[in-house]
XYZ file of C-alpha atoms in Angstrom:
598
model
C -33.739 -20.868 -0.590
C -33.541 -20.093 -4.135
C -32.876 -22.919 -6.418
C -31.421 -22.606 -10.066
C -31.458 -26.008 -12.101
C -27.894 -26.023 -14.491
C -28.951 -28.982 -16.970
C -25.693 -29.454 -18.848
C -25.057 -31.710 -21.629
C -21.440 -32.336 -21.778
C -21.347 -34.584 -25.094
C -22.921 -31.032 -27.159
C -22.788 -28.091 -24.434
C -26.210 -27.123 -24.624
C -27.394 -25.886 -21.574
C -30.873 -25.210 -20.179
C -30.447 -22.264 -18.206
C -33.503 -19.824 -18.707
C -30.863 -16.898 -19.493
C -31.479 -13.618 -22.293
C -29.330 -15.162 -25.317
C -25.872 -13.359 -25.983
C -25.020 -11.656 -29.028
C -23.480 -14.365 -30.741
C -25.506 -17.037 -29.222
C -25.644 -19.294 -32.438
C -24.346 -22.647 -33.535
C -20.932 -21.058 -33.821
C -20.196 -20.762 -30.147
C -20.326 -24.584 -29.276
C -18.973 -25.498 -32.472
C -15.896 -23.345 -31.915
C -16.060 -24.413 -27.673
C -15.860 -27.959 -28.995
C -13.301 -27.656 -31.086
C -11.177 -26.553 -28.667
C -11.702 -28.334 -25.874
C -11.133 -32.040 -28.157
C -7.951 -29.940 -29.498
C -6.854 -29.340 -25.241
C -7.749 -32.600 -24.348
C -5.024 -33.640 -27.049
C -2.606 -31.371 -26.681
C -2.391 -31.543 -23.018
C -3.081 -35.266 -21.837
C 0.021 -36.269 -20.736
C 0.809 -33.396 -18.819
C 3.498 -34.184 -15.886
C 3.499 -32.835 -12.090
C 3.702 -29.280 -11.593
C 3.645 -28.314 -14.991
C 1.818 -26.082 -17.122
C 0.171 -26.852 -20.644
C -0.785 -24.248 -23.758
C -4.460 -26.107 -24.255
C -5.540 -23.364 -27.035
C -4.716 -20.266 -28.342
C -4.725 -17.638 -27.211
C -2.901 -17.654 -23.642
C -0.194 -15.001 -22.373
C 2.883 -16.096 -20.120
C 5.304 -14.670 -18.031
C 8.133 -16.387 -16.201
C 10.080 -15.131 -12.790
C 13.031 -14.970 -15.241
C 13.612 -15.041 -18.741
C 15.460 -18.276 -19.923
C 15.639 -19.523 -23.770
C 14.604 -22.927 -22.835
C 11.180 -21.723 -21.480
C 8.826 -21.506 -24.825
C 4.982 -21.154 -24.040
C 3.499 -19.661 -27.171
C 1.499 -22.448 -28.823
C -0.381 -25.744 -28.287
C 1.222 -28.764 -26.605
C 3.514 -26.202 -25.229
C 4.518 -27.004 -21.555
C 6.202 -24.942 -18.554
C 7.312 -25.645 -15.268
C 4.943 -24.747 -12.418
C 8.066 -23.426 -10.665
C 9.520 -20.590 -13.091
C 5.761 -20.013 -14.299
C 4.680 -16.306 -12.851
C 1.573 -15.805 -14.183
C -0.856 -17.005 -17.197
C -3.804 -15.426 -18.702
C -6.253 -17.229 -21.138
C -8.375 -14.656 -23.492
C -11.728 -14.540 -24.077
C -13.849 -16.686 -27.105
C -13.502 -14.797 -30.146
C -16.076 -16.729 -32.759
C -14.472 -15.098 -35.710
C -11.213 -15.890 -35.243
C -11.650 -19.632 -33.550
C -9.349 -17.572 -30.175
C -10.427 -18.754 -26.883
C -7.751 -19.164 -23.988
C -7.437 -22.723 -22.242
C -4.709 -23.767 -19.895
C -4.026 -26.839 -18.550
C -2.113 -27.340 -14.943
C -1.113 -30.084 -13.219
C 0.130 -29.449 -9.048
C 2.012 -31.651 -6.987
C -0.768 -32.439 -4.253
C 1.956 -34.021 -1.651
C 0.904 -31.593 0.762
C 1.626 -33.213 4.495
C -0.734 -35.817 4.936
C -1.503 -36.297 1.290
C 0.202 -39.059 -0.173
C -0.537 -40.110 -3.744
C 0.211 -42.420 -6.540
C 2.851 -41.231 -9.038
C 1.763 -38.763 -11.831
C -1.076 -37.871 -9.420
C -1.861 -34.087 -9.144
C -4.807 -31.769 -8.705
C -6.176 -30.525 -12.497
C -6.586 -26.455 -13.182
C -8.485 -25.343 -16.312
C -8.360 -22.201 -16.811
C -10.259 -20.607 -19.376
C -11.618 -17.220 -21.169
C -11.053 -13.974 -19.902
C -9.422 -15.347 -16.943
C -5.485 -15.580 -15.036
C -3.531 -17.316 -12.374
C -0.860 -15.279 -10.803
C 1.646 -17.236 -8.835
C 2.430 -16.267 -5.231
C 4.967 -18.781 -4.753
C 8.044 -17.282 -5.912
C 11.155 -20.343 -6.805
C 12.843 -19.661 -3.959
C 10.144 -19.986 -1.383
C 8.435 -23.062 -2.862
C 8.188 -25.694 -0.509
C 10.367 -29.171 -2.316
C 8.589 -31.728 -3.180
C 8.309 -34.598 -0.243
C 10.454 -37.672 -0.431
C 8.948 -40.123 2.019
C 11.210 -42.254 4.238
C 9.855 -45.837 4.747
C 10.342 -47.014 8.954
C 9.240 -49.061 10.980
C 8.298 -48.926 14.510
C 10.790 -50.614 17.439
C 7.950 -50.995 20.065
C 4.660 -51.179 20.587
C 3.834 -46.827 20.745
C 0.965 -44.919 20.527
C 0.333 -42.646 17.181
C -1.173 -39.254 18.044
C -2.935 -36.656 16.291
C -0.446 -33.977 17.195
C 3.388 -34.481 17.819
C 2.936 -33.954 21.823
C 1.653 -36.947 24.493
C -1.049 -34.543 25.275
C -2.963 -35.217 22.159
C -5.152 -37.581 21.257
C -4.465 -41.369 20.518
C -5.389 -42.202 16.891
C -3.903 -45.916 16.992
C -1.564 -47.904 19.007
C 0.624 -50.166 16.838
C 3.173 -52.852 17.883
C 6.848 -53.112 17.161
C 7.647 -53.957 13.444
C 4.787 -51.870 11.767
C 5.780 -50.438 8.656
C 5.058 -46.770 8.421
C 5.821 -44.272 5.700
C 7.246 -41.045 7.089
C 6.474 -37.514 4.995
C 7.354 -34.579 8.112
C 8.441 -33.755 11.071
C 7.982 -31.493 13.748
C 10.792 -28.437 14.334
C 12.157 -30.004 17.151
C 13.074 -33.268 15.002
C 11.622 -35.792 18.245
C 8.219 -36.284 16.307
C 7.374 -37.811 12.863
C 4.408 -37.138 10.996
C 3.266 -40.769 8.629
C 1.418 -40.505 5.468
C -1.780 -40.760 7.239
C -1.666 -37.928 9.395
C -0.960 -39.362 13.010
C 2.431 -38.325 14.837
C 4.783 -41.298 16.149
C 7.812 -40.423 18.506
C 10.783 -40.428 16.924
C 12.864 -42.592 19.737
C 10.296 -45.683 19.289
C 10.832 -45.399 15.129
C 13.929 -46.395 12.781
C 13.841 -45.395 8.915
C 15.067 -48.149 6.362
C 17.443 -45.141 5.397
C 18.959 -43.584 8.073
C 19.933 -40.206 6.390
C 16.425 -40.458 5.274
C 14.682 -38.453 8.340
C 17.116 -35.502 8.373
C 15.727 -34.661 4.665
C 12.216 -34.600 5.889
C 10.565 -30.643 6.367
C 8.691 -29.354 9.143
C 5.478 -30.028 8.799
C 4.119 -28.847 12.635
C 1.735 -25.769 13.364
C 5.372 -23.621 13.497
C 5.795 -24.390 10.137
C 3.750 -22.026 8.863
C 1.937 -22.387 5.369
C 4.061 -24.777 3.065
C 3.147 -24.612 -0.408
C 4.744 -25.765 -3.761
C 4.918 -23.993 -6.908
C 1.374 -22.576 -7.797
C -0.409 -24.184 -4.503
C -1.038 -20.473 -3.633
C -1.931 -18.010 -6.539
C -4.265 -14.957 -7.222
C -7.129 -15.780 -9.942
C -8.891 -12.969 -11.581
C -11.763 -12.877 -14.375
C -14.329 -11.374 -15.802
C -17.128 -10.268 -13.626
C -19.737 -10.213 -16.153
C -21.183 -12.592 -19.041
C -18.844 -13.614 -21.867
C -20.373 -12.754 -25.295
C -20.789 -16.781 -25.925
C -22.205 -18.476 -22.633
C -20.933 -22.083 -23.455
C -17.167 -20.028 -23.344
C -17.244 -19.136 -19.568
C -14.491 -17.047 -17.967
C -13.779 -19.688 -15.021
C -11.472 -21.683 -13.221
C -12.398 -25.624 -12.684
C -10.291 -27.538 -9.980
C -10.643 -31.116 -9.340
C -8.599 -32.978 -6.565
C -7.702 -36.491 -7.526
C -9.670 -39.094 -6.094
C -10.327 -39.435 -2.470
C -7.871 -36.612 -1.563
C -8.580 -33.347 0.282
C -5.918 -30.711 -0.811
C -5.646 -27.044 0.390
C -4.226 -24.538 -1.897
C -4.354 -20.603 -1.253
C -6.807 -18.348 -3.373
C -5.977 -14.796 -3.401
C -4.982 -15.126 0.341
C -7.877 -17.736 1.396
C -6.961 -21.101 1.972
C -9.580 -23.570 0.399
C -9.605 -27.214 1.195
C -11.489 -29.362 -1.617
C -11.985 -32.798 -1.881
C -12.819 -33.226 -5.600
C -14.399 -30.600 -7.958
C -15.422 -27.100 -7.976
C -15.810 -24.362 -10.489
C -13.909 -20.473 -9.103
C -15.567 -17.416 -11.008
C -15.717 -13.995 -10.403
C -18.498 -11.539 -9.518
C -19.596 -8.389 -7.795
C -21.430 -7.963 -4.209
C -22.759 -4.526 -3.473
C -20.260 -3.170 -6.484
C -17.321 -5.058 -4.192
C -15.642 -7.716 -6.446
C -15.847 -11.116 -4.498
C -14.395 -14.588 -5.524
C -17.350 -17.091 -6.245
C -17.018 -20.830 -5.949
C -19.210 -23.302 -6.439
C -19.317 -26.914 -5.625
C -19.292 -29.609 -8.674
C -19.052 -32.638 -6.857
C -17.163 -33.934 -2.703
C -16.458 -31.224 -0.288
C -15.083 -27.204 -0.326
C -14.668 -25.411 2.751
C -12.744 -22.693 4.099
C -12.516 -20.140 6.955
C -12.488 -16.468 6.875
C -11.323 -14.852 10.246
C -13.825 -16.598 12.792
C -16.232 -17.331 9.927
C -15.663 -20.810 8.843
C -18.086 -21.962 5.855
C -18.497 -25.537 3.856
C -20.102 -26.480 0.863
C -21.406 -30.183 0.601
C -23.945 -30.155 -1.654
C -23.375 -30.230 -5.554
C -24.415 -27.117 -6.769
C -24.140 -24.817 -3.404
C -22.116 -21.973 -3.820
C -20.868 -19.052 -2.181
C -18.604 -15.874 -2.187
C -15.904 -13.597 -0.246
C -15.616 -10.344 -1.360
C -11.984 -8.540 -2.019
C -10.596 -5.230 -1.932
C -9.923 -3.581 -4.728
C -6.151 -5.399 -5.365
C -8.693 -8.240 -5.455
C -7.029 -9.906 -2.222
C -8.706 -11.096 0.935
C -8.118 -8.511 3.764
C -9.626 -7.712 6.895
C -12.374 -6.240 5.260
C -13.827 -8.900 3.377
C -16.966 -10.968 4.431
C -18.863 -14.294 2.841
C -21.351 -13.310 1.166
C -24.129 -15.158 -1.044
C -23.585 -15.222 -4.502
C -26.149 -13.783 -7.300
C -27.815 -17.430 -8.174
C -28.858 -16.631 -11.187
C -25.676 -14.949 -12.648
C -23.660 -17.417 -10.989
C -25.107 -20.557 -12.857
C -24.824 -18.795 -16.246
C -20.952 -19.292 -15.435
C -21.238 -22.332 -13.270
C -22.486 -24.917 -15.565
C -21.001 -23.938 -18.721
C -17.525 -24.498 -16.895
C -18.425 -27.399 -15.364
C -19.639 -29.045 -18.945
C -16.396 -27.848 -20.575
C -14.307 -29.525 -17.840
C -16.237 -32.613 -18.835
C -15.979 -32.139 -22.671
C -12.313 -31.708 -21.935
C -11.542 -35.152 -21.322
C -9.161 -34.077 -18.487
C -11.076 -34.902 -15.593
C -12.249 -37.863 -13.951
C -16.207 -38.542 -13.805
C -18.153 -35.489 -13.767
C -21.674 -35.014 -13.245
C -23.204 -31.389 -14.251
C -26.849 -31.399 -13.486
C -27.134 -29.801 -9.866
C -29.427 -27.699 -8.615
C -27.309 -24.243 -7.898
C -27.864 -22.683 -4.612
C -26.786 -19.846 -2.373
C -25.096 -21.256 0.867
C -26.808 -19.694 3.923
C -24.660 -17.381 5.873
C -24.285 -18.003 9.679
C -27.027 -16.601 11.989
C -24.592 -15.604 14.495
C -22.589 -12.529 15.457
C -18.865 -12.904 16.106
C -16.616 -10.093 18.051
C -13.155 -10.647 16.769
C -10.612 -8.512 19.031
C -8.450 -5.403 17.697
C -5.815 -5.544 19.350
C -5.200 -7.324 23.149
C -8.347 -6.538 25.520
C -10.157 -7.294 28.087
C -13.041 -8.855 28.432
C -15.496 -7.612 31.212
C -17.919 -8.858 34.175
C -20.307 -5.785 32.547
C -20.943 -3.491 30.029
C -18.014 -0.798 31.631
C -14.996 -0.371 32.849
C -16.602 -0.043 36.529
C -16.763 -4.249 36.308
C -14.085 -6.377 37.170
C -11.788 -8.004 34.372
C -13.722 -11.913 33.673
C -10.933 -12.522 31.192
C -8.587 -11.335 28.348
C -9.122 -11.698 24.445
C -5.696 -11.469 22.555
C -5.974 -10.059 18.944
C -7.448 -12.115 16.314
C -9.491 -14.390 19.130
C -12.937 -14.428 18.472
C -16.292 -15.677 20.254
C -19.559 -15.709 19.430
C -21.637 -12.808 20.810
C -25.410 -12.987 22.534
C -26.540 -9.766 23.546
C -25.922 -5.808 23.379
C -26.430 -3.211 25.819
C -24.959 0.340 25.995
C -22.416 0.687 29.096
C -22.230 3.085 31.838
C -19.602 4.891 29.658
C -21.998 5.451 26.610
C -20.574 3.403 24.773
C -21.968 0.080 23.031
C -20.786 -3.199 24.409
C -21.361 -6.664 23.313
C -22.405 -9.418 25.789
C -20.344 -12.847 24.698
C -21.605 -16.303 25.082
C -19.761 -16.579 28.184
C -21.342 -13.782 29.595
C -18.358 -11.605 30.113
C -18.513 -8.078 27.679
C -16.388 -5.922 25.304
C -17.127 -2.451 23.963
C -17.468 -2.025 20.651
C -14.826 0.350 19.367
C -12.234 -2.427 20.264
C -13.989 -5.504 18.163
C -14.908 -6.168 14.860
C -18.240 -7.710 14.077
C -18.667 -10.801 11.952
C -22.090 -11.972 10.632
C -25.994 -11.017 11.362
C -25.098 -8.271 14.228
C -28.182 -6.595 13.382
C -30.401 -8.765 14.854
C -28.022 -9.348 18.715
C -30.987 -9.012 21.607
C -30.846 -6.572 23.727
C -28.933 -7.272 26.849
C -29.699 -6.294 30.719
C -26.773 -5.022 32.614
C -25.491 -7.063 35.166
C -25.636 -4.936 38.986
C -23.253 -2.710 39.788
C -19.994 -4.064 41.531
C -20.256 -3.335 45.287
C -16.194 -2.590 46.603
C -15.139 -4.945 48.983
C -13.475 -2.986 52.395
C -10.125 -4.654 52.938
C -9.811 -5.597 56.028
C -6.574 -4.152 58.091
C -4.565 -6.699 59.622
C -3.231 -5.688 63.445
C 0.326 -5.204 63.061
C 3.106 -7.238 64.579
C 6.386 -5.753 65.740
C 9.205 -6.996 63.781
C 12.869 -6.307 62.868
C 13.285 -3.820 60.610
C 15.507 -4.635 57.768
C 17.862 -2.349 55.739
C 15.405 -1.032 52.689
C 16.519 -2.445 49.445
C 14.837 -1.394 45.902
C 12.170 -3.340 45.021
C 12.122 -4.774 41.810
C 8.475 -5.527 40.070
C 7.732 -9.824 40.514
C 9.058 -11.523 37.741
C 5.851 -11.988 35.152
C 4.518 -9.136 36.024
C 3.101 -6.708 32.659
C 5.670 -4.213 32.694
C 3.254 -1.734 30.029
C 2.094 1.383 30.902
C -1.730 1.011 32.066
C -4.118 3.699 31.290
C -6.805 5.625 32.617
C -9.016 7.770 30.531
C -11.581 10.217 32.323
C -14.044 12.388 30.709
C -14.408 15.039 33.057
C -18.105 15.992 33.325
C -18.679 19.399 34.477
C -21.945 19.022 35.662
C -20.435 15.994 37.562
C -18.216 14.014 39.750
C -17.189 11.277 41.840
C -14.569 8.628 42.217
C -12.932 5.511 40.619
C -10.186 3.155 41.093
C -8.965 0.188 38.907
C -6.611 -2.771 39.471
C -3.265 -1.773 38.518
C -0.320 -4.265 39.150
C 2.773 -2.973 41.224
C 5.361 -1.262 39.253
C 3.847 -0.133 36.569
C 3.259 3.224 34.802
C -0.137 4.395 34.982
C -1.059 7.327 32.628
C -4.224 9.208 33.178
C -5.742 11.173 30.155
C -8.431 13.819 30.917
C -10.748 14.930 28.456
C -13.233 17.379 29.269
C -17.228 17.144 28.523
C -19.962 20.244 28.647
C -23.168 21.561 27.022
C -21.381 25.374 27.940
C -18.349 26.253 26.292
C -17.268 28.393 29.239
C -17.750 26.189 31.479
C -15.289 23.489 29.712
C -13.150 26.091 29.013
C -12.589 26.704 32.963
C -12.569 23.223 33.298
C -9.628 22.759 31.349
C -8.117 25.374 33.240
C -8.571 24.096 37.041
C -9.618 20.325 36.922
C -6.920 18.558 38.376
C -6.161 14.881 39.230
C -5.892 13.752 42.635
C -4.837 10.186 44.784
C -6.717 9.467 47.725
C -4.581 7.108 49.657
C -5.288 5.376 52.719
C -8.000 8.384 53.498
C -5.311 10.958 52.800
C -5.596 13.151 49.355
C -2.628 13.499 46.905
C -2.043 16.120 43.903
C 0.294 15.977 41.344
C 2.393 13.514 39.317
C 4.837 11.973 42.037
C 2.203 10.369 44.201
C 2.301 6.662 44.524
C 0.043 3.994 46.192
C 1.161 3.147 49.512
C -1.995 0.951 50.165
C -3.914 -1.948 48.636
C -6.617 0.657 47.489
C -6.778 4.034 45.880
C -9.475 5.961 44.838
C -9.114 8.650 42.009
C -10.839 11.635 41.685
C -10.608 14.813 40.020
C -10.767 18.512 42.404
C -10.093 21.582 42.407
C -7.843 23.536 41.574
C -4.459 22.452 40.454
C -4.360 23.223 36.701
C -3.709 20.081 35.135
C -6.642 20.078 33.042
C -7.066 18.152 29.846
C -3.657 15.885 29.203
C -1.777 12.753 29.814
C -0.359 12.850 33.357
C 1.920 9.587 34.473
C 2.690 8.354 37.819
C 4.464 5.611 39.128
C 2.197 2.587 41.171
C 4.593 1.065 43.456
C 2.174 -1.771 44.964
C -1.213 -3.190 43.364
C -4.018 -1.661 44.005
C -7.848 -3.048 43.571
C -10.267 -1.856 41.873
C -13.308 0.406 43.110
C -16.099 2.730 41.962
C -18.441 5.138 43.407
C -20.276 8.769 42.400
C -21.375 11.303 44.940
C -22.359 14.905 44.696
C -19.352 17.251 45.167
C -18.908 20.957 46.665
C -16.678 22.464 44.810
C -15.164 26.114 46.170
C -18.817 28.011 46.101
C -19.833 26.544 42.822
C -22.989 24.932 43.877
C -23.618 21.368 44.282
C -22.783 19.237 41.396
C -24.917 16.601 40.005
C -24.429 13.132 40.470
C -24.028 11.950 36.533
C -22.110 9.582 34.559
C -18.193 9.987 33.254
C -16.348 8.335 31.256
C -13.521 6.042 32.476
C -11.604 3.306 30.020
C -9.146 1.090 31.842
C -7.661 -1.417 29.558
């Protein structure tokens, strides 16, 4: 792991980092850095909750709408977090005395976070760096008024508002408990600490009180106040004065973990860390790295923390500079990094702003997980092998992930991915996550052998007048289909379980080494039932048993296309391959198709 010692001075801003001096690396660039840091730290002391604060010249504004009252355009100069749309701070300019520092000051009454009054979480934004706020007036979540209660038996508070979660405490009547959410259906109460009490074994001091709480549940959603979720951009590369870094510093207050949303990632931090920007593999990526307490975060199924002062790590952006689907955690360049790292964290000191902070940590990249994750595409299934000849094990809906442990490629030629539950999903319908380079090679599990179902001796019995049949309530009413890649050098049979009712469309696709041959392949392959022993052509046949074999004959003219019939019972699946005559052709080989049930 490679180490890089920041040895910051905060009282002078002399660093020891082992860097090639910048242009105007001279006694003017902390002189002019201290000057304006002891000029923020007055200016912008006193700042109130969700506010904003001109530290030092120069900063642009911009406001949702344009009021007269709003004036941000010199030092000691506040703004409301709420009608604030964006800030930018500008870069140090040594000749002029210019370099950009904001102050801001958010609300951090998140649910579960309850603080003191005055209490907030401290931005300071400097150099060639901006905050755009994605929480537009109207959607900004109000700030919590807590409703003091008090319980009216002895109850259990849980960690979720249902009585299948977990205890976290069992109080008796008459505690005192300080209510800040509740869940959507209004019969649970979240208290200040976390833990969910039911709302018929509570009464509020106020008993309007309640009704004014908001949602605070999983079917909430994300709730965030003015500025809790923003887009920060800066300068990728080295300012012209290292002690003026283009950064971002955030510092929690103490002994509170806060989440707030970074360009579309939410972070949790409990106390400080420095945000910067830089490139991986000429993709910009978001850099943070931890001052002091506890940053973590989770990226799809990738879920990283830092703990250690001075570990750091990225998560690259597209070229909006948001988190998408595309992005990854990466590890940061160490030794650019900590040019930008400690500098910021030794102005935040200077700055008088923040509470105890202590500089000298050794920066290091935070190892990315050794494991490969499948995260689904869309709805799939997940497999007893690597092909659509095994048996459904399971489902995966879109977005679920699980760790993978082997590779193989399937009887379909395709890759597949073996998951730590031993079931498999081909590759086209996952995306990878982490070191998938390195998966082990995989054995295939054996072939499924079909089952014969047995028939059942009949017994006479009324008949009763037919009636239609409608499909059993539950039942997936989507089309299910079958792709086959006809192999002319090949052929053989396949089935697949298909519930009652539904649509099944069959798409050919036709596979040669000799053009001619496909050619009169796509002119005479057709697509045939075999039911109950008895062979159907054509787009009107329907099972009329509990299995039904498909294969494709000659001739009929269907050929390459999406054919649909109706399957009016279930049938199960099965799979074989046997050579064929086909109408004085010769014998065809016994080889593999293609066949894609999901």
């Amino acid at each position: 792991m490679k180490l890089y010692k920041v040895c910051a001075l905060a009282l002078v801003l002399v660093l020891c980092i082992p860097l090639a001096a910048n242009a105007q690396d001279d006694d003017s660039c902390p002189a002019a850095v201290e000057t304006a840091l002891a000029a923020v730290g007055e200016a912008c002391g006193l700042l109130g909750l969700d506010e904003a604060c001109y530290g030092h010249s120069r900063i642009d504004a911009t406001f949702w709408e344009a009021r007269d009252d709003l004036a941000f355009g010199a030092p000691a100069d506040t703004a409301p977090l709420l009608d604030l749309k964006q800030v930018a701070t500008a870069p140090l300019d040594v000749d002029t005395g210019e370099w950009g520092v904001a102050v801001l000051n958010l609300r951090a009454d998140l649910p579960g976070v309850m603080l003191a009054p005055g209490q907030g979480v401290t931005f300071l934004l400097m150099g060639d760096a901006s905050l755009e706020n994605a929480v537009p007036p109207d959607e900004a979540a109000a700030p919590v008024e807590p409703a003091a209660a008090h319980t009216t038996a002895r109850v259990n508070l849980r960690s979720a508002p249902t009585t299948a979660a977990n205890i976290v405490e069992t109080v008796g009547a008459g505690t005192a408990l300080v209510l800040v959410g509740a869940s959507a259906s209004r019969t649970w109460y979240e208290t200040e600490a976390g833990a969910w009490v039911f709302g018929e074994y509570v009464a509020a001091d106020d008993p309007a009180a309640p009704a004014a709480l908001p949602v605070t549940d999983e079917s909430a959603g994300p709730r965030y106040g003015p500025m809790q979720a923003f887009y920060f951009s800066a300068g990728i590369g080295l300012p012209a004065c290292s002690e003026a870094p283009n950064a971002l510093v955030v510092q929690s207050p103490s002994g509170a973990e806060v989440t707030f949303n970074v360009n579309g990632l939410d972070i949790s931090l409990g106390s400080t860390a420095v945000l910067t920007m830089g490139a991986v593999d000429e993709k910009p990526a978001l850099m943070m790295t931890l001052v002091e307490g506890k940053l973590s975060a989770r990226l799809e199924a990738i879920h990283f923390a830092l703990t250690e002062p001075g570990q750091a790590a990225g998560v690259t952006l597209n070229d909006a500079g948001r988190v998408d689907a595309d992005s990854e955690v990466v590890q940061p360049d160490v030794d650019m990094l900590a040019a930008k790292a400690g500098p910021a964290c030794a102005a935040a000191a200077q700055s008088g702003l923040f509470g105890a902070v202590e500089c000298g940590f050794d920066l290091t990249a935070y190892e990315l997980p050794k494991i490969c994750i499948a995260v689904a595409a869309r709805d799939i299934n997940r497999r007893g092998g690597p092909g659509t000849i095994y048996p459904v094990r399971g489902a995966m809906a879109q977005g679920e992930y699980m760790e993978v442990s082997g590779q193989a490629t399937g009887y379909d030629g395709y890759p597949w991915w073996r998951l730590v539950d031993a079931s498999w999903v081909r590759d086209d319908l996952v995306k990878k996550i982490g070191n998938c380079a390195d998966v082990p090679a995989a054995a295939a599990p054996p072939l499924p052998t079909p089952t014969p179902t047995p028939t059942p001796t009949p017994t006479p019995t009324p008949t009763p007048t037919a009636e239609p049949q409608e499909p059993s309530p539950g039942q997936p009413q989507e089309p299910v289909e079958i792709w086959v890649r006809a192999c002319w050098e090949g052929g053989g049979s396949f089935g697949a379980t298909v519930p009652a009712g539904v649509p099944l469309t069959i798409v050919m696709h036709l596979n040669g080494t000799n053009p001619e041959q496909v050619a009169m392949a796509g002119q005479y392959f057709a697509w045939s039932l075999l039911v109950d022993e008895t062979t159907h052509t054509g787009a009107s046949i329907v099972s009329q048993g509990s299995t039904v074999y498909g294969y494709w004959s000659l001739p009929s003219g269907l050929g390459t296309g999406q054919h649909t019939i109706l399957v009016e019972e279930s049938f199960a699946n099965y799979w074989e391959w046997a050579p064929e005559q086909y109408y004085g052709m010769g014998t065809l080989n016994s080889i593999l198709c293609q066949v894609n049930v999901q």
